[in-house]
Amino acid sequence: MSVALVLVEHEGGAIKDATLSAVTAASQLGEVHALVAGQGVGAVADAAAKIAGVTKVHVADDAAYGHNLAENVAPVAAAIVKDHCDYLVAPATTTGKNIAPRVAALLDVMQVSDILSVEGPDTFTRPIYAGNAIATVKSSDAKKVLTVRGTAFAKAPAEGGSGSVEAWSGGGDAGLSSFVGAEIAASERPELTSAKIIVSGGRALGSSEEFHRLIDPLADRLGAGVGASRAAVDAGYAPNDYQVGQTGKIVAPELYVAIGISGAIQHLAGMKDSKTIVAINKDEDAPIFQVADIGLVGDLFKLVPELTEKL
Amino acid sequence: MKILVPVKRVLDYNVKPRVKADGTGVDLANVKMSMNPFDEIAVEEAIRLKEKGAATEIVAVSVGPAKAQETLRTALAMGADRAIHVQTDDEVEPLAVAKILKAIADEETPGLVILGKQAIDDDSNQTGQMLAALLNWGQGTFASKVEVDGSSVNVTREVDGGLETVKLSTPAIVTTDLRLNEPRYATLPNIMKAKSKPLAAKTPGDYGVDTAPRLTITNVVEPAKRSAGIKVGSVDELIAKIKETGVIA
């Protein structure tokens, strides 16, 4: 039976949801192993072993792996895949996208990026041209490296598995890079890629102050994550990690509320798989209305406070 | 320090891609092609580093058909000093491109290679990371800030939760994200000047790289279309309709 190694993404001792989607994709390919790399990650490894379907967890615990540096983590993943596995499956997050191609090159294989489905042991679908086309791709490499679009696969249950845990040693610091620091926004709100409801603001909000004055209370009322269009991020109304779109985050919540977003192709590419899309925009011809299930044309500065109040 | 900047010719970002009826791909006949937007940002960053005195020479590289020369001329018009065109009419996958770039980096010994984080045609987001692996160099991907400091470079990266900064010893790889800079437009005098800048013509064979694809695209289709829904006339109606979906009580 084939073995697929899932690169576990974790932060602050918790496994991220994108990992669970990757486990689901991996389980369609064979037996699922997991790689937990980091510093002081014993508890994360135990949690990974409990994910339904995971039969073995390889743990690389060393200061060198503490900040997900690709230069240090990729050789570990490559070594384990080389010896034990047929696939590497990584979430298509910024961490997965950073590490997986480095592993692929070390193994001399062509990665299949951002897969939407597993059609067979060597065949996958993936979006190209910002999701304007879906390609079916067949790999001829003996070992395969995949990144997985989280919204396209259900999350594997975090409980129910009883995998074994095995320490991996070797590797260490490649001496090429070091972690300097991070500015990670602390937020009480749900993370965009796993939020059930998302409220996103666009350039029509006009300023950072208005963005937060109008979008934040609505999001809080709905228990929603907050997103933004690229135009709003470029204009400085919202930080980069809010960006929903082809080059930002790909989301598919049950409810997506687009406020003052015109609906550029690159934004639609990031949210058009949402279950229900609501759009509020003063321009009735805005492209966002071509994908919205429920549209309301009008002045967002009046309508959004009213909506927040009445919900 | 020399900077190597690979650039790719792709469907212009303003053109809506059309899937061919026979399912073989996207129609590229008679449509506007341009430099991949992330690569423009890479060229701009290299020029800014040169203007700041951190770089001495910028070499643009493109792997692709004869017309990729136009893309290289654009890079030269923006401010690159010379160009290398690795000509092939075949589709070259990121792994093979990375192998060609490795051979060029071995010859040119740049201090930095700055690439776009992804090309907007195949959206692979692989070449920079693969090149870093093949060269065994550090990689600063999805960069929103690049600071060269002697024999190292600090790269601030756009990550899912915010921003992260890593320090890489040079030589190193940087891949660009959208907010690194705003690329300049080439001026007419510079476009004229670019015509006489050196452009070397090469082939993948010159670098001993086998470009046979590892992946086969068996079918390309349009994604399921989403159709427009209804428009409501008031906030009350909007709330009623949202409640019908059952997402909120």
Tab-separated table of C-alpha atoms in Angstrom, chain A:
chain	number	residue	atom	x	y	z
A	1	MET	CA	0.000	0.000	0.000
A	2	SER	CA	1.187	3.494	-0.790
A	3	VAL	CA	2.171	5.783	2.050
A	4	ALA	CA	1.497	9.532	2.045
A	5	LEU	CA	3.420	11.805	4.402
A	6	VAL	CA	1.471	14.855	5.573
A	7	LEU	CA	3.456	17.925	6.566
A	8	VAL	CA	1.772	19.011	9.804
A	9	GLU	CA	1.354	22.754	10.203
A	10	HIS	CA	1.137	23.867	13.794
A	11	GLU	CA	1.375	27.074	15.768
A	12	GLY	CA	1.577	27.633	19.489
A	13	GLY	CA	1.210	23.910	20.136
A	14	ALA	CA	-2.008	23.563	18.115
A	15	ILE	CA	-2.428	21.797	14.796
A	16	LYS	CA	-3.886	24.075	12.129
A	17	ASP	CA	-7.062	23.120	10.307
A	18	ALA	CA	-5.342	23.129	6.916
A	19	THR	CA	-3.432	20.048	8.106
A	20	LEU	CA	-6.699	18.165	8.624
A	21	SER	CA	-7.757	18.851	5.037
A	22	ALA	CA	-4.361	17.605	3.860
A	23	VAL	CA	-4.901	14.399	5.864
A	24	THR	CA	-8.191	13.842	4.028
A	25	ALA	CA	-6.449	14.252	0.668
A	26	ALA	CA	-3.634	11.934	1.788
A	27	SER	CA	-6.072	9.276	2.966
A	28	GLN	CA	-7.354	9.035	-0.611
A	29	LEU	CA	-3.815	8.046	-1.683
A	30	GLY	CA	-2.887	5.407	0.871
A	31	GLU	CA	-1.745	4.995	4.444
A	32	VAL	CA	-1.233	8.345	6.155
A	33	HIS	CA	1.954	9.254	8.002
A	34	ALA	CA	2.560	12.682	9.471
A	35	LEU	CA	5.672	14.794	9.918
A	36	VAL	CA	5.785	17.128	12.902
A	37	ALA	CA	8.864	19.345	12.769
A	38	GLY	CA	9.517	21.978	15.394
A	39	GLN	CA	11.005	22.697	18.774
A	40	GLY	CA	9.395	21.152	21.845
A	41	VAL	CA	6.650	19.544	19.785
A	42	GLY	CA	6.002	16.365	21.759
A	43	ALA	CA	2.421	17.384	22.480
A	44	VAL	CA	1.820	18.340	18.850
A	45	ALA	CA	3.086	14.904	17.786
A	46	ASP	CA	0.698	13.224	20.229
A	47	ALA	CA	-2.158	15.314	18.845
A	48	ALA	CA	-1.161	14.428	15.274
A	49	ALA	CA	-1.227	10.735	16.190
A	50	LYS	CA	-4.864	11.155	17.227
A	51	ILE	CA	-6.016	12.542	13.880
A	52	ALA	CA	-8.324	9.959	12.342
A	53	GLY	CA	-6.442	7.978	9.699
A	54	VAL	CA	-2.886	8.796	10.804
A	55	THR	CA	-0.946	5.580	11.447
A	56	LYS	CA	2.505	6.969	12.178
A	57	VAL	CA	3.960	10.311	13.221
A	58	HIS	CA	7.585	11.172	12.505
A	59	VAL	CA	8.801	13.813	14.943
A	60	ALA	CA	11.783	16.030	14.190
A	61	ASP	CA	12.311	17.983	17.397
A	62	ASP	CA	15.164	20.463	17.275
A	63	ALA	CA	15.713	24.203	17.651
A	64	ALA	CA	16.569	24.248	13.927
A	65	TYR	CA	12.959	23.423	13.072
A	66	GLY	CA	11.466	25.957	15.488
A	67	HIS	CA	10.381	28.514	12.909
A	68	ASN	CA	9.527	26.342	9.923
A	69	LEU	CA	12.620	27.432	8.031
A	70	ALA	CA	12.379	25.665	4.672
A	71	GLU	CA	16.144	25.264	4.475
A	72	ASN	CA	16.070	23.080	7.598
A	73	VAL	CA	12.689	21.345	7.346
A	74	ALA	CA	12.740	20.391	3.634
A	75	PRO	CA	15.698	17.966	3.951
A	76	VAL	CA	13.879	16.140	6.791
A	77	ALA	CA	10.719	15.718	4.712
A	78	ALA	CA	12.760	14.672	1.676
A	79	ALA	CA	14.680	12.055	3.687
A	80	ILE	CA	11.517	10.517	5.160
A	81	VAL	CA	9.720	10.444	1.808
A	82	LYS	CA	12.774	8.922	0.173
A	83	ASP	CA	12.946	6.071	2.670
A	84	HIS	CA	9.334	5.445	3.639
A	85	CYS	CA	6.727	7.195	1.522
A	86	ASP	CA	5.300	7.622	-1.956
A	87	TYR	CA	3.790	11.065	-1.473
A	88	LEU	CA	4.421	14.276	0.389
A	89	VAL	CA	1.171	16.107	1.025
A	90	ALA	CA	1.391	19.664	2.372
A	91	PRO	CA	-1.351	22.208	2.992
A	92	ALA	CA	-1.275	25.024	0.410
A	93	THR	CA	-0.653	27.611	3.131
A	94	THR	CA	2.248	30.041	3.063
A	95	THR	CA	4.230	27.510	5.126
A	96	GLY	CA	3.386	24.583	2.841
A	97	LYS	CA	4.027	26.619	-0.294
A	98	ASN	CA	7.402	27.663	1.088
A	99	ILE	CA	8.607	24.179	2.021
A	100	ALA	CA	7.018	21.688	-0.421
A	101	PRO	CA	8.700	22.831	-3.666
A	102	ARG	CA	12.061	22.692	-1.901
A	103	VAL	CA	11.315	19.080	-0.989
A	104	ALA	CA	10.218	18.341	-4.563
A	105	ALA	CA	13.473	19.667	-5.988
A	106	LEU	CA	15.510	17.654	-3.461
A	107	LEU	CA	13.635	14.554	-4.653
A	108	ASP	CA	13.895	15.621	-8.312
A	109	VAL	CA	10.140	15.552	-8.836
A	110	MET	CA	7.663	18.071	-10.238
A	111	GLN	CA	5.221	19.270	-7.585
A	112	VAL	CA	1.494	19.397	-8.287
A	113	SER	CA	0.345	22.613	-6.590
A	114	ASP	CA	-2.932	23.424	-4.888
A	115	ILE	CA	-4.875	20.282	-5.762
A	116	LEU	CA	-8.680	20.383	-5.687
A	117	SER	CA	-9.277	16.645	-5.975
A	118	VAL	CA	-7.593	13.269	-6.152
A	119	GLU	CA	-8.733	11.500	-9.333
A	120	GLY	CA	-6.385	8.536	-9.037
A	121	PRO	CA	-3.005	7.566	-7.595
A	122	ASP	CA	-1.204	9.839	-10.071
A	123	THR	CA	-3.976	12.137	-11.265
A	124	PHE	CA	-5.228	15.348	-9.676
A	125	THR	CA	-7.188	18.456	-10.556
A	126	ARG	CA	-5.835	21.913	-9.876
A	127	PRO	CA	-6.761	25.497	-10.693
A	128	ILE	CA	-4.738	27.484	-13.241
A	129	TYR	CA	-5.117	31.061	-14.458
A	130	ALA	CA	-6.463	32.256	-11.103
A	131	GLY	CA	-9.099	29.554	-11.086
A	132	ASN	CA	-10.433	30.539	-14.504
A	133	ALA	CA	-9.575	27.026	-15.664
A	134	ILE	CA	-9.296	23.675	-13.933
A	135	ALA	CA	-6.618	21.319	-15.227
A	136	THR	CA	-6.482	17.567	-14.767
A	137	VAL	CA	-2.834	16.699	-14.261
A	138	LYS	CA	-1.136	13.311	-14.342
A	139	SER	CA	2.277	12.903	-12.759
A	140	SER	CA	4.868	10.465	-14.090
A	141	ASP	CA	7.230	10.895	-11.125
A	142	ALA	CA	7.718	7.868	-8.878
A	143	LYS	CA	7.365	9.974	-5.722
A	144	LYS	CA	4.837	12.767	-5.760
A	145	VAL	CA	4.768	16.087	-3.965
A	146	LEU	CA	1.382	17.771	-3.624
A	147	THR	CA	0.026	20.875	-1.967
A	148	VAL	CA	-3.643	20.777	-1.048
A	149	ARG	CA	-6.225	23.542	-1.235
A	150	GLY	CA	-7.827	23.391	2.202
A	151	THR	CA	-11.290	24.473	1.106
A	152	ALA	CA	-11.522	21.603	-1.403
A	153	PHE	CA	-11.199	18.788	1.157
A	154	ALA	CA	-13.215	18.131	4.302
A	155	LYS	CA	-11.288	18.245	7.554
A	156	ALA	CA	-10.304	14.852	8.951
A	157	PRO	CA	-11.579	14.368	12.520
A	158	ALA	CA	-8.934	15.558	14.997
A	159	GLU	CA	-9.761	12.618	17.282
A	160	GLY	CA	-10.133	8.919	16.668
A	161	GLY	CA	-6.706	7.907	15.396
A	162	SER	CA	-4.087	5.965	17.288
A	163	GLY	CA	-0.911	6.358	15.308
A	164	SER	CA	2.529	5.493	16.617
A	165	VAL	CA	5.067	8.229	17.271
A	166	GLU	CA	8.652	7.853	16.123
A	167	ALA	CA	11.498	10.307	16.668
A	168	TRP	CA	13.486	11.293	13.616
A	169	SER	CA	17.066	12.355	14.086
A	170	GLY	CA	19.604	13.792	11.722
A	171	GLY	CA	19.478	16.992	9.774
A	172	GLY	CA	19.665	20.093	11.923
A	173	ASP	CA	20.566	23.640	11.018
A	174	ALA	CA	21.614	23.995	7.383
A	175	GLY	CA	23.247	27.298	8.318
A	176	LEU	CA	21.633	29.160	5.437
A	177	SER	CA	18.951	31.143	7.213
A	178	SER	CA	17.726	32.289	10.591
A	179	PHE	CA	14.492	33.606	12.032
A	180	VAL	CA	14.598	37.291	12.958
A	181	GLY	CA	11.060	38.070	14.075
A	182	ALA	CA	7.399	38.100	13.233
A	183	GLU	CA	4.477	40.455	13.435
A	184	ILE	CA	1.583	38.095	13.732
A	185	ALA	CA	-1.727	39.813	14.260
A	186	ALA	CA	-3.402	38.606	17.426
A	187	SER	CA	-7.102	38.370	16.853
A	188	GLU	CA	-10.061	36.991	18.735
A	189	ARG	CA	-11.844	36.477	15.434
A	190	PRO	CA	-11.897	33.169	13.569
A	191	GLU	CA	-9.097	32.531	11.104
A	192	LEU	CA	-10.128	33.313	7.529
A	193	THR	CA	-9.412	29.941	5.999
A	194	SER	CA	-11.535	28.112	8.557
A	195	ALA	CA	-14.189	30.744	9.387
A	196	LYS	CA	-17.844	29.810	8.876
A	197	ILE	CA	-18.734	33.413	8.099
A	198	ILE	CA	-16.492	36.091	6.587
A	199	VAL	CA	-17.130	39.816	6.245
A	200	SER	CA	-14.803	41.440	3.708
A	201	GLY	CA	-14.289	45.110	2.951
A	202	GLY	CA	-13.134	46.776	-0.240
A	203	ARG	CA	-11.699	50.049	-1.421
A	204	ALA	CA	-15.088	51.776	-1.276
A	205	LEU	CA	-14.637	52.003	2.505
A	206	GLY	CA	-12.200	54.812	1.803
A	207	SER	CA	-9.883	54.618	4.826
A	208	SER	CA	-8.505	52.339	7.489
A	209	GLU	CA	-10.675	54.123	10.106
A	210	GLU	CA	-13.892	53.562	8.155
A	211	PHE	CA	-12.874	49.968	7.397
A	212	HIS	CA	-12.621	49.162	11.077
A	213	ARG	CA	-15.573	51.354	12.120
A	214	LEU	CA	-17.950	49.584	9.727
A	215	ILE	CA	-16.559	46.082	9.133
A	216	ASP	CA	-15.393	45.107	12.637
A	217	PRO	CA	-18.769	45.531	14.446
A	218	LEU	CA	-20.611	43.639	11.704
A	219	ALA	CA	-18.055	40.824	11.868
A	220	ASP	CA	-18.314	40.735	15.662
A	221	ARG	CA	-22.113	40.594	15.477
A	222	LEU	CA	-21.892	37.622	13.091
A	223	GLY	CA	-18.962	35.931	14.821
A	224	ALA	CA	-17.194	36.263	11.491
A	225	GLY	CA	-13.617	36.463	10.275
A	226	VAL	CA	-12.573	39.702	8.563
A	227	GLY	CA	-11.215	39.786	5.032
A	228	ALA	CA	-10.375	42.452	2.482
A	229	SER	CA	-9.927	42.895	-1.231
A	230	ARG	CA	-6.465	43.416	-2.660
A	231	ALA	CA	-7.393	47.024	-3.452
A	232	ALA	CA	-8.209	47.666	0.209
A	233	VAL	CA	-4.960	46.029	1.347
A	234	ASP	CA	-2.873	47.885	-1.236
A	235	ALA	CA	-4.480	51.154	-0.100
A	236	GLY	CA	-3.476	50.371	3.479
A	237	TYR	CA	-7.021	50.016	4.869
A	238	ALA	CA	-6.337	46.471	6.078
A	239	PRO	CA	-3.212	44.364	6.769
A	240	ASN	CA	-1.892	41.910	4.181
A	241	ASP	CA	-3.072	38.818	6.031
A	242	TYR	CA	-6.683	39.960	5.456
A	243	GLN	CA	-6.373	39.627	1.695
A	244	VAL	CA	-8.779	37.256	0.009
A	245	GLY	CA	-8.000	36.426	-3.603
A	246	GLN	CA	-5.831	34.588	-6.085
A	247	THR	CA	-2.644	35.789	-4.442
A	248	GLY	CA	-4.048	36.053	-0.940
A	249	LYS	CA	-6.144	33.555	0.943
A	250	ILE	CA	-8.554	31.150	-0.701
A	251	VAL	CA	-11.721	30.903	1.381
A	252	ALA	CA	-15.006	29.040	1.124
A	253	PRO	CA	-17.142	29.897	4.153
A	254	GLU	CA	-20.841	29.191	4.451
A	255	LEU	CA	-21.542	32.912	4.249
A	256	TYR	CA	-19.339	35.536	2.582
A	257	VAL	CA	-20.387	39.162	2.940
A	258	ALA	CA	-18.630	41.487	0.463
A	259	ILE	CA	-18.885	45.155	1.444
A	260	GLY	CA	-17.824	47.758	-1.097
A	261	ILE	CA	-15.934	45.184	-3.148
A	262	SER	CA	-16.319	45.553	-6.916
A	263	GLY	CA	-15.357	41.930	-7.623
A	264	ALA	CA	-12.113	41.900	-9.622
A	265	ILE	CA	-11.299	38.493	-11.164
A	266	GLN	CA	-8.461	38.007	-8.734
A	267	HIS	CA	-10.771	38.574	-5.736
A	268	LEU	CA	-13.479	36.264	-7.096
A	269	ALA	CA	-10.820	33.561	-7.508
A	270	GLY	CA	-10.395	33.578	-3.741
A	271	MET	CA	-14.027	33.402	-2.616
A	272	LYS	CA	-16.308	32.128	-5.347
A	273	ASP	CA	-16.604	28.703	-3.742
A	274	SER	CA	-18.349	30.229	-0.714
A	275	LYS	CA	-21.739	28.671	-0.109
A	276	THR	CA	-23.730	31.908	0.052
A	277	ILE	CA	-22.348	35.232	-1.163
A	278	VAL	CA	-23.885	38.530	-0.065
A	279	ALA	CA	-22.783	41.776	-1.711
A	280	ILE	CA	-23.425	45.372	-0.736
A	281	ASN	CA	-22.227	47.902	-3.283
A	282	LYS	CA	-23.421	51.229	-4.604
A	283	ASP	CA	-22.648	50.311	-8.236
A	284	GLU	CA	-25.382	48.009	-9.458
A	285	ASP	CA	-23.198	46.934	-12.392
A	286	ALA	CA	-20.289	45.818	-10.175
A	287	PRO	CA	-19.053	42.328	-11.207
A	288	ILE	CA	-19.515	41.108	-7.632
A	289	PHE	CA	-23.280	40.986	-8.304
A	290	GLN	CA	-22.678	38.391	-11.037
A	291	VAL	CA	-21.609	35.879	-8.398
A	292	ALA	CA	-23.618	37.104	-5.399
A	293	ASP	CA	-26.624	35.097	-4.238
A	294	ILE	CA	-28.078	38.095	-2.455
A	295	GLY	CA	-27.253	41.636	-3.550
A	296	LEU	CA	-28.141	44.982	-2.044
A	297	VAL	CA	-27.427	48.142	-4.047
A	298	GLY	CA	-26.857	51.261	-2.021
A	299	ASP	CA	-24.638	53.386	0.183
A	300	LEU	CA	-22.624	51.071	2.401
A	301	PHE	CA	-22.007	53.859	4.920
A	302	LYS	CA	-25.752	53.840	5.666
A	303	LEU	CA	-26.555	50.181	5.014
A	304	VAL	CA	-23.770	48.497	6.980
A	305	PRO	CA	-24.510	50.210	10.334
A	306	GLU	CA	-28.197	49.457	9.802
A	307	LEU	CA	-27.404	45.809	9.078
A	308	THR	CA	-25.162	45.541	12.158
A	309	GLU	CA	-27.856	47.098	14.341
A	310	LYS	CA	-30.697	44.935	13.073
A	311	LEU	CA	-28.907	41.573	13.143
